[in-house]
Tab-separated table of C-alpha atoms in Angstrom:
chain	number	residue	atom	x	y	z
A	129	MET	CA	111.594	82.545	55.545
A	130	THR	CA	111.571	81.282	59.127
A	131	GLU	CA	107.856	80.221	59.372
A	132	GLN	CA	106.018	77.648	57.353
A	133	VAL	CA	103.543	78.842	54.773
A	134	VAL	CA	100.239	77.196	55.942
A	135	PHE	CA	97.668	75.871	53.325
A	136	GLU	CA	94.213	74.922	53.769
A	137	LYS	CA	93.814	71.141	53.338
A	138	LEU	CA	92.472	70.305	49.873
A	139	GLU	CA	89.616	67.793	49.752
A	140	ARG	CA	87.776	67.935	46.248
A	141	ASP	CA	89.186	66.945	42.671
A	142	PRO	CA	90.749	67.957	40.595
A	143	LEU	CA	93.524	68.350	43.089
A	144	HIS	CA	96.318	69.345	40.769
A	145	GLU	CA	94.214	72.545	39.798
A	146	ARG	CA	93.497	73.523	43.321
A	147	VAL	CA	97.340	72.988	44.330
A	148	HIS	CA	98.228	74.940	41.295
A	149	ARG	CA	95.759	77.833	41.974
A	150	GLU	CA	96.699	77.922	45.935
A	151	LEU	CA	100.575	77.888	44.927
A	152	ARG	CA	100.184	80.527	42.421
A	153	SER	CA	97.995	82.854	44.714
A	154	ALA	CA	100.980	82.371	47.386
A	155	ILE	CA	103.648	83.216	44.843
A	156	ILE	CA	101.702	86.391	43.687
A	157	ALA	CA	101.043	87.368	47.219
A	158	ALA	CA	104.778	87.312	48.187
A	159	ARG	CA	104.359	84.311	50.687
A	160	PHE	CA	107.529	83.220	49.633
A	161	GLU	CA	111.025	84.675	49.155
A	162	PRO	CA	113.222	84.884	46.102
A	163	GLY	CA	115.638	81.937	46.198
A	164	GLN	CA	113.661	79.969	48.689
A	165	LYS	CA	113.654	76.332	48.331
A	166	LEU	CA	110.661	74.270	48.182
A	167	THR	CA	110.104	70.355	48.001
A	168	VAL	CA	107.302	68.330	46.827
A	169	ARG	CA	107.166	66.260	49.891
A	170	ALA	CA	106.865	69.505	52.108
A	171	ILE	CA	104.209	71.137	49.884
A	172	SER	CA	102.349	67.875	49.691
A	173	SER	CA	102.220	67.600	53.380
A	174	ALA	CA	101.142	71.214	53.979
A	175	PHE	CA	98.351	70.610	51.557
A	176	GLY	CA	97.459	67.128	52.944
A	177	VAL	CA	97.717	65.597	49.498
A	178	SER	CA	99.919	62.960	47.589
A	179	THR	CA	102.783	64.169	45.622
A	180	MET	CA	101.260	63.832	42.005
A	181	PRO	CA	99.217	66.726	42.152
A	182	VAL	CA	101.801	68.770	43.605
A	183	ARG	CA	104.265	67.634	41.019
A	184	ALA	CA	101.898	68.475	38.396
A	185	ALA	CA	101.308	71.957	39.860
A	186	PHE	CA	105.173	72.818	40.092
A	187	ALA	CA	105.409	71.610	36.208
A	188	ARG	CA	102.708	74.237	35.262
A	189	LEU	CA	104.298	76.729	37.432
A	190	ALA	CA	107.704	76.073	35.764
A	191	ALA	CA	106.210	76.720	32.447
A	192	GLU	CA	104.841	79.870	33.820
A	193	LYS	CA	108.516	80.986	34.825
A	194	ALA	CA	107.165	81.172	38.438
A	195	VAL	CA	109.312	78.612	39.877
A	196	THR	CA	112.555	76.834	38.773
A	197	ALA	CA	112.962	72.964	38.703
A	198	LEU	CA	116.480	72.016	39.918
A	199	ALA	CA	118.447	68.973	39.020
A	200	ASN	CA	118.056	67.551	42.578
A	201	GLY	CA	114.171	67.731	42.308
A	202	THR	CA	113.898	70.665	44.563
A	203	ILE	CA	111.891	73.578	43.387
A	204	SER	CA	113.446	77.053	43.650
A	205	ILE	CA	111.667	80.531	43.650
A	206	PRO	CA	113.615	82.279	41.120
A	207	LEU	CA	115.975	85.462	41.765
A	208	LEU	CA	115.703	88.004	39.144
A	209	THR	CA	118.604	89.977	37.549
A	210	ARG	CA	118.421	93.801	37.474
A	211	GLU	CA	117.456	93.604	33.874
A	212	GLN	CA	114.752	91.232	34.416
A	213	PHE	CA	113.484	93.586	37.368
A	214	ASP	CA	113.531	96.602	35.371
A	215	GLU	CA	111.607	95.064	32.402
A	216	LEU	CA	109.062	93.704	34.885
A	217	ILE	CA	108.665	97.036	36.278
A	218	GLU	CA	108.347	98.844	32.936
A	219	LEU	CA	105.753	96.376	32.076
A	220	ARG	CA	103.943	96.824	35.401
A	221	MET	CA	103.778	100.600	34.853
A	222	LEU	CA	102.429	100.224	31.589
A	223	LEU	CA	99.627	97.604	32.049
A	224	GLU	CA	98.667	98.609	35.741
A	225	GLY	CA	98.434	102.300	34.448
A	226	ILE	CA	96.181	101.154	31.608
A	227	ALA	CA	93.979	99.141	33.937
A	228	THR	CA	93.580	101.954	36.257
A	229	GLU	CA	92.746	104.516	33.696
A	230	LYS	CA	90.208	101.935	32.312
A	231	ALA	CA	88.890	101.462	35.967
A	232	ALA	CA	88.251	105.218	36.339
A	233	ARG	CA	85.380	104.941	33.586
A	234	VAL	CA	83.512	102.118	35.182
A	235	ILE	CA	84.394	101.733	38.717
A	236	THR	CA	81.183	102.120	40.894
A	237	ASP	CA	80.914	103.902	44.113
A	238	GLU	CA	80.822	100.705	46.350
A	239	GLU	CA	84.050	99.683	44.778
A	240	ILE	CA	85.685	103.082	45.594
A	241	GLU	CA	84.436	102.766	49.084
A	242	ALA	CA	86.198	99.384	49.407
A	243	LEU	CA	89.425	100.559	48.058
A	244	GLN	CA	89.151	103.493	50.613
A	245	LEU	CA	88.804	100.736	53.545
A	246	ILE	CA	91.769	98.794	52.215
A	247	ALA	CA	93.957	102.055	51.722
A	248	GLY	CA	93.223	102.901	55.403
A	249	GLU	CA	94.171	99.355	56.557
A	250	LEU	CA	97.202	99.732	54.304
A	251	HIS	CA	98.324	102.906	56.118
A	252	GLU	CA	97.808	101.288	59.476
A	253	ALA	CA	100.009	98.085	58.510
A	254	ALA	CA	102.905	100.375	57.157
A	255	GLN	CA	102.839	102.416	60.583
A	256	ALA	CA	102.792	99.127	62.504
A	257	ASN	CA	105.827	97.875	60.251
A	258	ASP	CA	103.397	94.801	59.604
A	259	ALA	CA	105.036	93.214	56.403
A	260	ASP	CA	102.614	90.436	56.113
A	261	ALA	CA	99.551	92.504	56.510
A	262	TYR	CA	100.985	95.076	54.115
A	263	LEU	CA	101.913	92.779	51.260
A	264	ARG	CA	98.307	90.941	51.470
A	265	LEU	CA	96.722	94.356	51.490
A	266	ASN	CA	98.795	95.899	48.904
A	267	GLN	CA	97.917	93.009	46.361
A	268	GLN	CA	94.283	93.161	47.489
A	269	PHE	CA	94.093	96.994	46.680
A	270	LYS	CA	95.909	96.760	43.372
A	271	PHE	CA	93.844	93.813	42.062
A	272	ALA	CA	90.438	95.275	43.255
A	273	ILE	CA	91.357	98.060	40.751
A	274	PHE	CA	92.311	95.759	37.881
A	275	LYS	CA	89.070	93.760	38.478
A	276	ALA	CA	87.107	97.183	38.297
A	277	ALA	CA	88.578	97.790	34.927
A	278	ARG	CA	86.372	95.005	33.478
A	279	ALA	CA	89.214	93.971	31.373
A	280	PRO	CA	89.887	90.339	32.007
A	281	ALA	CA	92.519	89.791	29.502
A	282	LEU	CA	94.575	92.767	30.739
A	283	GLU	CA	94.092	91.603	34.362
A	284	ASP	CA	95.375	88.145	33.368
A	285	LEU	CA	98.622	89.832	31.792
A	286	ILE	CA	99.125	91.753	35.159
A	287	GLU	CA	98.635	88.639	37.070
A	288	ARG	CA	101.223	86.999	35.028
A	289	LEU	CA	103.766	89.837	35.793
A	290	TRP	CA	102.966	89.397	39.626
A	291	LEU	CA	103.682	85.743	39.347
A	292	GLN	CA	107.248	86.651	38.546
A	293	ILE	CA	107.871	89.721	40.573
A	294	GLY	CA	105.646	88.828	43.584
A	295	PRO	CA	108.178	87.147	45.643
A	296	PHE	CA	110.566	90.252	45.298
A	297	MET	CA	107.952	92.124	47.069
A	298	ARG	CA	109.133	90.369	50.261
A	299	HIS	CA	112.049	92.910	50.389
A	300	TYR	CA	109.607	95.694	51.406
A	301	ALA	CA	109.797	93.952	54.875
A	302	ALA	CA	113.116	95.837	55.136
A	303	ASP	CA	111.100	98.920	55.915
A	304	ILE	CA	107.347	98.809	55.513
A	305	ARG	CA	107.069	102.328	57.357
A	306	GLY	CA	109.211	103.493	54.511
A	307	GLN	CA	106.261	102.888	51.974
A	308	LEU	CA	104.266	105.674	53.355
A	309	ASP	CA	106.608	108.009	51.365
A	310	THR	CA	106.181	106.118	48.151
A	311	ASP	CA	102.505	104.995	48.215
A	312	ARG	CA	99.921	106.821	46.075
A	313	TYR	CA	96.807	105.010	47.275
A	314	ASP	CA	95.075	108.178	48.317
A	315	ALA	CA	95.846	109.891	44.870
A	316	VAL	CA	94.772	106.914	43.027
A	317	ILE	CA	91.320	106.935	44.938
A	318	ALA	CA	90.979	110.708	44.644
A	319	ALA	CA	91.235	110.445	40.891
A	320	LEU	CA	89.084	107.444	40.479
A	321	ARG	CA	86.337	109.355	42.385
A	322	ARG	CA	86.562	112.125	39.806
A	323	ALA	CA	86.611	109.719	37.006
A	324	ASP	CA	89.997	111.304	36.000
A	325	GLY	CA	91.540	108.307	34.159
A	326	ARG	CA	94.715	110.246	33.157
A	327	THR	CA	95.347	111.370	36.389
A	328	ALA	CA	94.664	108.011	38.262
A	329	ARG	CA	96.979	106.333	35.664
A	330	ALA	CA	99.765	108.697	36.342
A	331	ALA	CA	99.425	108.132	40.341
A	332	MET	CA	99.353	104.191	39.712
A	333	GLU	CA	102.552	104.519	37.725
A	334	GLU	CA	104.141	106.533	40.416
A	335	ASP	CA	103.329	104.202	42.903
A	336	VAL	CA	104.823	101.341	40.931
A	337	ALA	CA	107.980	103.133	40.224
A	338	GLY	CA	108.439	104.493	43.596
A	339	GLY	CA	108.403	100.985	45.106
A	340	ALA	CA	110.692	99.859	42.454
A	341	VAL	CA	113.175	102.407	43.704
A	342	PHE	CA	113.114	101.023	47.270
A	343	LEU	CA	113.313	97.471	46.002
A	344	LYS	CA	116.325	98.112	43.880
A	345	ARG	CA	117.987	99.664	46.926
A	346	VAL	CA	117.357	96.746	49.343
A	347	ALA	CA	116.910	93.553	47.207
A	348	VAL	CA	119.261	90.835	46.469
A	349	PHE	CA	119.593	90.251	42.732
A	350	ALA	CA	120.834	87.219	40.837
A	351	GLU	CA	124.005	88.811	40.123
A	352	GLU	CA	124.789	89.524	43.811
A	353	PRO	CA	124.081	85.780	45.299
A	354	THR	CA	123.972	85.322	48.987
A	355	GLU	CA	123.087	82.373	50.954
A	356	PRO	CA	119.436	81.565	49.986
A	357	PRO	CA	116.602	81.477	52.424
A	358	THR	CA	115.350	78.067	53.184
A	359	GLY	CA	111.673	76.989	53.491
A	360	LYS	CA	109.343	74.073	53.700
């Protein structure tokens, strides 16, 4: 990445919990690229904290397979193999499909209207080829549905998948406008309005699958190493 990821300065304890939470959210939201190198010192400076809570946060993220600790002390955002990517997509389709079907039974009118607003912003971001806005709104849309399912354990499992695959979504930036052909936001919303869980689930699965086809075409996988991006 060419720009430094900016975090809010942290002031209250426990700092390691807050640092972990913020870094975790940034990884899920695709604010880092696959292969990007991070250093404890740079992240500590970005948060305005000492290195200890950052080291503790990175240790937890490594245990969650969200980052890889290198021998020289640098932290790397992992690259995925094609096999790993396919497995994560298969699991995403299954779990996100289930969550969407569950949401159709209990989602409120207010939640549907909020989804409609996000979908409109997503369309505008795609037309403007605004990768950062699109990635942020895409996550916001999906997780609003998962939360609406009222299934915390399922939502947690999905979040763990996104923790591993989130950085790969940076590759959408290769052609954000192209996502207009694969997005199924309107179909998902229409099915949710009808409380049609089966159709909503199918639309979500199709959305994930369509995005995966694009990513497999443009992404760099671990089997195809290139000069990794650098970051702070």
